Amino acid sequence: MEVLFNTFVVLFIVIDPVGLAPMFLWLTLCGTAAYQRKMAIRGTALASGMLLVFFFFGDALLAALGIGLPAFRIAGGALLFLLAIDMVFARQSGLRSTTTREQEEAEHKEDISVFPLAFPLIAGPGALTTVLLMSSSWKEPVVFAGMLAVLLLVLGMTLLSLLWAGILLRFLGETGTNVISRLFGLVLAALAVQYILDGLRSAWAG
């Protein structure tokens, strides 16, 4: 149960449904309510597909690339730590959002569900790395099924956050979302360090 709770915390922080709301509103500012709903559903569905591919075939991907799990844990922990720093300082980088040029490209697109919503906003490098670590670390059927349920739960919460983005932003405001992001960043930093320590311990034992 503790493993599933920790997995939920990491996934929720990395995907950051609350932080996605203002970015989604900005991307769909000129669209109707029906357009926003369509983009939210399609973007979440596409991101779910990408994350599920990494979840089910992560082991095969690592094996094909010749990468050991300890090395991936260390690299993943370092990546998540950088993401945590961005969250603590409430700044946007290529890990959590689109670049300036990507934003300019998105402004001229009618369909933002694939890019930049599904990738990199929902299924970004941090989320893909986390899902790969999840599926590679635990092979017990019950735990594996529980992690799949956790992944689907967080994606469901992400969809609700996008659908209710206007209400959420009016309630929290930009300051409120930044405060929540900073708190989540601190937790993620500690979990990222734990990933690195676990990877170093496994490499040393091996």
PDB file of C-alpha atoms in Angstrom:
ATOM      1  CA  MET A   1       0.000   0.000   0.000  1.00  0.00           C
ATOM      2  CA  GLU A   2       2.875   2.375   0.784  1.00  0.00           C
ATOM      3  CA  VAL A   3       4.385   1.709  -2.648  1.00  0.00           C
ATOM      4  CA  LEU A   4       1.114   2.608  -4.378  1.00  0.00           C
ATOM      5  CA  PHE A   5       0.739   5.774  -2.304  1.00  0.00           C
ATOM      6  CA  ASN A   6       4.285   6.878  -3.132  1.00  0.00           C
ATOM      7  CA  THR A   7       3.638   6.134  -6.801  1.00  0.00           C
ATOM      8  CA  PHE A   8       0.470   8.224  -6.718  1.00  0.00           C
ATOM      9  CA  VAL A   9       2.298  11.142  -5.105  1.00  0.00           C
ATOM     10  CA  VAL A  10       5.120  11.087  -7.651  1.00  0.00           C
ATOM     11  CA  LEU A  11       2.809  10.779 -10.643  1.00  0.00           C
ATOM     12  CA  PHE A  12       0.444  13.480  -9.395  1.00  0.00           C
ATOM     13  CA  ILE A  13       3.319  15.878  -8.805  1.00  0.00           C
ATOM     14  CA  VAL A  14       5.072  15.144 -12.103  1.00  0.00           C
ATOM     15  CA  ILE A  15       1.966  15.374 -14.296  1.00  0.00           C
ATOM     16  CA  ASP A  16       0.724  18.266 -12.129  1.00  0.00           C
ATOM     17  CA  PRO A  17      -3.006  18.444 -13.026  1.00  0.00           C
ATOM     18  CA  VAL A  18      -3.410  21.687 -11.044  1.00  0.00           C
ATOM     19  CA  GLY A  19      -0.523  23.413 -12.805  1.00  0.00           C
ATOM     20  CA  LEU A  20      -1.814  22.306 -16.219  1.00  0.00           C
ATOM     21  CA  ALA A  21      -5.078  24.221 -15.833  1.00  0.00           C
ATOM     22  CA  PRO A  22      -3.744  27.760 -16.485  1.00  0.00           C
ATOM     23  CA  MET A  23      -1.569  26.573 -19.389  1.00  0.00           C
ATOM     24  CA  PHE A  24      -4.543  24.794 -20.958  1.00  0.00           C
ATOM     25  CA  LEU A  25      -6.705  27.886 -20.639  1.00  0.00           C
ATOM     26  CA  TRP A  26      -4.029  29.985 -22.340  1.00  0.00           C
ATOM     27  CA  LEU A  27      -3.725  27.495 -25.217  1.00  0.00           C
ATOM     28  CA  THR A  28      -7.504  27.405 -25.778  1.00  0.00           C
ATOM     29  CA  LEU A  29      -8.209  31.054 -24.977  1.00  0.00           C
ATOM     30  CA  CYS A  30      -9.936  31.838 -28.273  1.00  0.00           C
ATOM     31  CA  GLY A  31     -11.875  28.570 -28.444  1.00  0.00           C
ATOM     32  CA  THR A  32     -15.444  27.777 -27.465  1.00  0.00           C
ATOM     33  CA  ALA A  33     -16.398  25.627 -24.501  1.00  0.00           C
ATOM     34  CA  ALA A  34     -17.012  22.703 -26.880  1.00  0.00           C
ATOM     35  CA  TYR A  35     -13.545  23.163 -28.420  1.00  0.00           C
ATOM     36  CA  GLN A  36     -11.911  23.234 -24.983  1.00  0.00           C
ATOM     37  CA  ARG A  37     -13.765  20.086 -23.956  1.00  0.00           C
ATOM     38  CA  LYS A  38     -12.747  18.322 -27.192  1.00  0.00           C
ATOM     39  CA  MET A  39      -9.076  19.264 -26.776  1.00  0.00           C
ATOM     40  CA  ALA A  40      -9.061  18.199 -23.112  1.00  0.00           C
ATOM     41  CA  ILE A  41     -10.513  14.763 -23.848  1.00  0.00           C
ATOM     42  CA  ARG A  42      -8.389  14.120 -26.944  1.00  0.00           C
ATOM     43  CA  GLY A  43      -5.165  15.391 -25.365  1.00  0.00           C
ATOM     44  CA  THR A  44      -5.621  13.307 -22.226  1.00  0.00           C
ATOM     45  CA  ALA A  45      -6.467  10.219 -24.305  1.00  0.00           C
ATOM     46  CA  LEU A  46      -3.343  10.600 -26.455  1.00  0.00           C
ATOM     47  CA  ALA A  47      -1.122  11.191 -23.409  1.00  0.00           C
ATOM     48  CA  SER A  48      -2.664   8.133 -21.748  1.00  0.00           C
ATOM     49  CA  GLY A  49      -1.757   6.045 -24.784  1.00  0.00           C
ATOM     50  CA  MET A  50       1.878   7.187 -24.679  1.00  0.00           C
ATOM     51  CA  LEU A  51       2.194   6.586 -20.950  1.00  0.00           C
ATOM     52  CA  LEU A  52       0.581   3.141 -21.186  1.00  0.00           C
ATOM     53  CA  VAL A  53       3.021   2.124 -23.929  1.00  0.00           C
ATOM     54  CA  PHE A  54       5.914   3.071 -21.626  1.00  0.00           C
ATOM     55  CA  PHE A  55       4.218   1.310 -18.713  1.00  0.00           C
ATOM     56  CA  PHE A  56       3.724  -2.025 -20.494  1.00  0.00           C
ATOM     57  CA  PHE A  57       6.800  -2.060 -22.704  1.00  0.00           C
ATOM     58  CA  GLY A  58       9.317  -0.179 -20.553  1.00  0.00           C
ATOM     59  CA  ASP A  59      11.361  -3.291 -19.793  1.00  0.00           C
ATOM     60  CA  ALA A  60      11.661  -4.173 -23.469  1.00  0.00           C
ATOM     61  CA  LEU A  61      12.764  -0.626 -24.261  1.00  0.00           C
ATOM     62  CA  LEU A  62      15.484  -0.664 -21.603  1.00  0.00           C
ATOM     63  CA  ALA A  63      16.664  -4.098 -22.738  1.00  0.00           C
ATOM     64  CA  ALA A  64      16.768  -2.993 -26.374  1.00  0.00           C
ATOM     65  CA  LEU A  65      18.886   0.016 -25.443  1.00  0.00           C
ATOM     66  CA  GLY A  66      21.135  -2.030 -23.168  1.00  0.00           C
ATOM     67  CA  ILE A  67      20.334   0.139 -20.128  1.00  0.00           C
ATOM     68  CA  GLY A  68      20.278  -1.394 -16.657  1.00  0.00           C
ATOM     69  CA  LEU A  69      17.583  -0.476 -14.146  1.00  0.00           C
ATOM     70  CA  PRO A  70      20.067   1.033 -11.614  1.00  0.00           C
ATOM     71  CA  ALA A  71      21.402   3.418 -14.279  1.00  0.00           C
ATOM     72  CA  PHE A  72      17.880   4.397 -15.272  1.00  0.00           C
ATOM     73  CA  ARG A  73      16.930   4.991 -11.638  1.00  0.00           C
ATOM     74  CA  ILE A  74      19.884   7.341 -11.190  1.00  0.00           C
ATOM     75  CA  ALA A  75      19.184   9.185 -14.442  1.00  0.00           C
ATOM     76  CA  GLY A  76      15.469   9.337 -13.699  1.00  0.00           C
ATOM     77  CA  GLY A  77      16.108  10.636 -10.193  1.00  0.00           C
ATOM     78  CA  ALA A  78      18.376  13.371 -11.565  1.00  0.00           C
ATOM     79  CA  LEU A  79      15.739  14.376 -14.128  1.00  0.00           C
ATOM     80  CA  LEU A  80      12.994  14.498 -11.496  1.00  0.00           C
ATOM     81  CA  PHE A  81      15.258  16.534  -9.203  1.00  0.00           C
ATOM     82  CA  LEU A  82      15.691  19.156 -11.934  1.00  0.00           C
ATOM     83  CA  LEU A  83      11.927  19.156 -12.369  1.00  0.00           C
ATOM     84  CA  ALA A  84      11.496  19.633  -8.608  1.00  0.00           C
ATOM     85  CA  ILE A  85      13.817  22.676  -8.681  1.00  0.00           C
ATOM     86  CA  ASP A  86      11.658  24.255 -11.400  1.00  0.00           C
ATOM     87  CA  MET A  87       8.556  23.633  -9.292  1.00  0.00           C
ATOM     88  CA  VAL A  88      10.074  25.069  -6.094  1.00  0.00           C
ATOM     89  CA  PHE A  89      11.076  28.269  -7.894  1.00  0.00           C
ATOM     90  CA  ALA A  90       7.744  28.361  -9.788  1.00  0.00           C
ATOM     91  CA  ARG A  91       9.460  28.639 -13.144  1.00  0.00           C
ATOM     92  CA  GLN A  92       8.734  26.940 -16.427  1.00  0.00           C
ATOM     93  CA  SER A  93      11.362  25.046 -18.396  1.00  0.00           C
ATOM     94  CA  GLY A  94      11.428  22.590 -21.272  1.00  0.00           C
ATOM     95  CA  LEU A  95      10.794  19.796 -18.757  1.00  0.00           C
ATOM     96  CA  ARG A  96       7.403  21.100 -17.678  1.00  0.00           C
ATOM     97  CA  SER A  97       6.172  23.263 -20.514  1.00  0.00           C
ATOM     98  CA  THR A  98       6.691  24.371 -24.065  1.00  0.00           C
ATOM     99  CA  THR A  99       9.481  26.641 -25.226  1.00  0.00           C
ATOM    100  CA  THR A 100       8.801  30.113 -26.646  1.00  0.00           C
ATOM    101  CA  ARG A 101       8.970  28.871 -30.237  1.00  0.00           C
ATOM    102  CA  GLU A 102       6.705  25.943 -29.410  1.00  0.00           C
ATOM    103  CA  GLN A 103       4.190  28.368 -27.888  1.00  0.00           C
ATOM    104  CA  GLU A 104       4.264  30.482 -31.029  1.00  0.00           C
ATOM    105  CA  GLU A 105       3.648  27.399 -33.150  1.00  0.00           C
ATOM    106  CA  ALA A 106       0.773  26.289 -30.932  1.00  0.00           C
ATOM    107  CA  GLU A 107      -0.930  29.692 -31.286  1.00  0.00           C
ATOM    108  CA  HIS A 108      -1.437  29.040 -35.009  1.00  0.00           C
ATOM    109  CA  LYS A 109      -2.765  25.504 -34.617  1.00  0.00           C
ATOM    110  CA  GLU A 110      -6.424  24.613 -34.286  1.00  0.00           C
ATOM    111  CA  ASP A 111      -5.686  21.197 -32.786  1.00  0.00           C
ATOM    112  CA  ILE A 112      -3.402  21.453 -29.760  1.00  0.00           C
ATOM    113  CA  SER A 113      -4.325  18.004 -28.406  1.00  0.00           C
ATOM    114  CA  VAL A 114      -1.210  16.199 -29.678  1.00  0.00           C
ATOM    115  CA  PHE A 115       1.252  19.066 -29.363  1.00  0.00           C
ATOM    116  CA  PRO A 116       1.707  20.672 -26.948  1.00  0.00           C
ATOM    117  CA  LEU A 117      -1.056  19.247 -24.703  1.00  0.00           C
ATOM    118  CA  ALA A 118      -0.449  15.477 -24.840  1.00  0.00           C
ATOM    119  CA  PHE A 119       3.296  15.984 -25.255  1.00  0.00           C
ATOM    120  CA  PRO A 120       5.086  17.597 -23.509  1.00  0.00           C
ATOM    121  CA  LEU A 121       2.515  19.057 -21.071  1.00  0.00           C
ATOM    122  CA  ILE A 122       0.872  15.831 -19.842  1.00  0.00           C
ATOM    123  CA  ALA A 123       3.173  13.013 -21.000  1.00  0.00           C
ATOM    124  CA  GLY A 124       6.417  14.940 -20.684  1.00  0.00           C
ATOM    125  CA  PRO A 125       9.913  13.562 -20.038  1.00  0.00           C
ATOM    126  CA  GLY A 126       9.336  13.460 -16.271  1.00  0.00           C
ATOM    127  CA  ALA A 127       6.058  11.532 -16.566  1.00  0.00           C
ATOM    128  CA  LEU A 128       7.449   9.072 -19.111  1.00  0.00           C
ATOM    129  CA  THR A 129      10.509   8.459 -16.937  1.00  0.00           C
ATOM    130  CA  THR A 130       8.377   7.920 -13.834  1.00  0.00           C
ATOM    131  CA  VAL A 131       6.099   5.435 -15.598  1.00  0.00           C
ATOM    132  CA  LEU A 132       9.092   3.522 -16.951  1.00  0.00           C
ATOM    133  CA  LEU A 133      10.583   3.289 -13.460  1.00  0.00           C
ATOM    134  CA  MET A 134       7.241   2.151 -12.043  1.00  0.00           C
ATOM    135  CA  SER A 135       6.792  -0.731 -14.454  1.00  0.00           C
ATOM    136  CA  SER A 136      10.436  -1.833 -14.307  1.00  0.00           C
ATOM    137  CA  SER A 137      10.737  -1.872 -10.517  1.00  0.00           C
ATOM    138  CA  TRP A 138       7.746  -4.001  -9.546  1.00  0.00           C
ATOM    139  CA  LYS A 139       6.746  -7.291 -11.154  1.00  0.00           C
ATOM    140  CA  GLU A 140       4.266  -8.684  -8.608  1.00  0.00           C
ATOM    141  CA  PRO A 141       0.893  -8.936 -10.424  1.00  0.00           C
ATOM    142  CA  VAL A 142      -1.065  -7.268  -7.610  1.00  0.00           C
ATOM    143  CA  VAL A 143       1.349  -4.335  -7.291  1.00  0.00           C
ATOM    144  CA  PHE A 144       1.617  -4.006 -11.072  1.00  0.00           C
ATOM    145  CA  ALA A 145      -2.182  -3.864 -11.376  1.00  0.00           C
ATOM    146  CA  GLY A 146      -2.327  -1.359  -8.519  1.00  0.00           C
ATOM    147  CA  MET A 147       0.205   0.886 -10.257  1.00  0.00           C
ATOM    148  CA  LEU A 148      -1.812   0.733 -13.464  1.00  0.00           C
ATOM    149  CA  ALA A 149      -4.883   1.795 -11.486  1.00  0.00           C
ATOM    150  CA  VAL A 150      -2.912   4.671  -9.930  1.00  0.00           C
ATOM    151  CA  LEU A 151      -1.758   5.825 -13.373  1.00  0.00           C
ATOM    152  CA  LEU A 152      -5.324   5.795 -14.695  1.00  0.00           C
ATOM    153  CA  LEU A 153      -6.540   7.627 -11.575  1.00  0.00           C
ATOM    154  CA  VAL A 154      -4.032  10.460 -12.032  1.00  0.00           C
ATOM    155  CA  LEU A 155      -4.900  10.715 -15.731  1.00  0.00           C
ATOM    156  CA  GLY A 156      -8.587  10.881 -14.807  1.00  0.00           C
ATOM    157  CA  MET A 157      -7.830  13.691 -12.360  1.00  0.00           C
ATOM    158  CA  THR A 158      -5.875  15.442 -15.100  1.00  0.00           C
ATOM    159  CA  LEU A 159      -8.856  15.287 -17.439  1.00  0.00           C
ATOM    160  CA  LEU A 160     -11.130  16.729 -14.753  1.00  0.00           C
ATOM    161  CA  SER A 161      -8.621  19.509 -14.089  1.00  0.00           C
ATOM    162  CA  LEU A 162      -8.624  20.453 -17.781  1.00  0.00           C
ATOM    163  CA  LEU A 163     -12.409  20.297 -18.056  1.00  0.00           C
ATOM    164  CA  TRP A 164     -12.807  22.446 -14.938  1.00  0.00           C
ATOM    165  CA  ALA A 165      -9.764  24.638 -15.629  1.00  0.00           C
ATOM    166  CA  GLY A 166     -11.716  27.906 -15.533  1.00  0.00           C
ATOM    167  CA  ILE A 167     -13.345  27.107 -12.192  1.00  0.00           C
ATOM    168  CA  LEU A 168     -10.070  25.844 -10.725  1.00  0.00           C
ATOM    169  CA  LEU A 169      -8.146  28.958 -11.747  1.00  0.00           C
ATOM    170  CA  ARG A 170     -10.817  31.300 -10.393  1.00  0.00           C
ATOM    171  CA  PHE A 171     -10.730  29.432  -7.089  1.00  0.00           C
ATOM    172  CA  LEU A 172      -6.952  29.167  -6.627  1.00  0.00           C
ATOM    173  CA  GLY A 173      -5.590  32.041  -8.699  1.00  0.00           C
ATOM    174  CA  GLU A 174      -2.047  32.081 -10.053  1.00  0.00           C
ATOM    175  CA  THR A 175      -0.553  32.622  -6.595  1.00  0.00           C
ATOM    176  CA  GLY A 176      -2.415  29.628  -5.227  1.00  0.00           C
ATOM    177  CA  THR A 177      -1.245  27.340  -8.021  1.00  0.00           C
ATOM    178  CA  ASN A 178       2.362  28.504  -7.487  1.00  0.00           C
ATOM    179  CA  VAL A 179       2.164  27.811  -3.742  1.00  0.00           C
ATOM    180  CA  ILE A 180       0.858  24.290  -4.380  1.00  0.00           C
ATOM    181  CA  SER A 181       3.547  23.762  -7.023  1.00  0.00           C
ATOM    182  CA  ARG A 182       6.291  24.781  -4.571  1.00  0.00           C
ATOM    183  CA  LEU A 183       5.026  22.400  -1.893  1.00  0.00           C
ATOM    184  CA  PHE A 184       4.835  19.539  -4.393  1.00  0.00           C
ATOM    185  CA  GLY A 185       8.331  20.425  -5.608  1.00  0.00           C
ATOM    186  CA  LEU A 186       9.803  19.890  -2.146  1.00  0.00           C
ATOM    187  CA  VAL A 187       8.225  16.450  -1.895  1.00  0.00           C
ATOM    188  CA  LEU A 188       9.362  15.536  -5.403  1.00  0.00           C
ATOM    189  CA  ALA A 189      12.946  16.609  -4.620  1.00  0.00           C
ATOM    190  CA  ALA A 190      13.081  14.171  -1.695  1.00  0.00           C
ATOM    191  CA  LEU A 191      11.609  11.353  -3.775  1.00  0.00           C
ATOM    192  CA  ALA A 192      14.061  12.075  -6.599  1.00  0.00           C
ATOM    193  CA  VAL A 193      16.994  11.777  -4.202  1.00  0.00           C
ATOM    194  CA  GLN A 194      15.562   8.464  -3.013  1.00  0.00           C
ATOM    195  CA  TYR A 195      15.491   7.215  -6.616  1.00  0.00           C
ATOM    196  CA  ILE A 196      19.173   8.123  -6.983  1.00  0.00           C
ATOM    197  CA  LEU A 197      20.109   6.431  -3.699  1.00  0.00           C
ATOM    198  CA  ASP A 198      18.196   3.278  -4.677  1.00  0.00           C
ATOM    199  CA  GLY A 199      19.977   3.223  -8.023  1.00  0.00           C
ATOM    200  CA  LEU A 200      23.400   3.663  -6.421  1.00  0.00           C
ATOM    201  CA  ARG A 201      22.615   0.949  -3.851  1.00  0.00           C
ATOM    202  CA  SER A 202      21.512  -1.487  -6.575  1.00  0.00           C
ATOM    203  CA  ALA A 203      24.568  -0.724  -8.715  1.00  0.00           C
ATOM    204  CA  TRP A 204      26.893  -1.206  -5.735  1.00  0.00           C
ATOM    205  CA  ALA A 205      25.209  -4.481  -4.763  1.00  0.00           C
ATOM    206  CA  GLY A 206      25.458  -5.701  -8.352  1.00  0.00           C
TER     207      GLY A 206
END
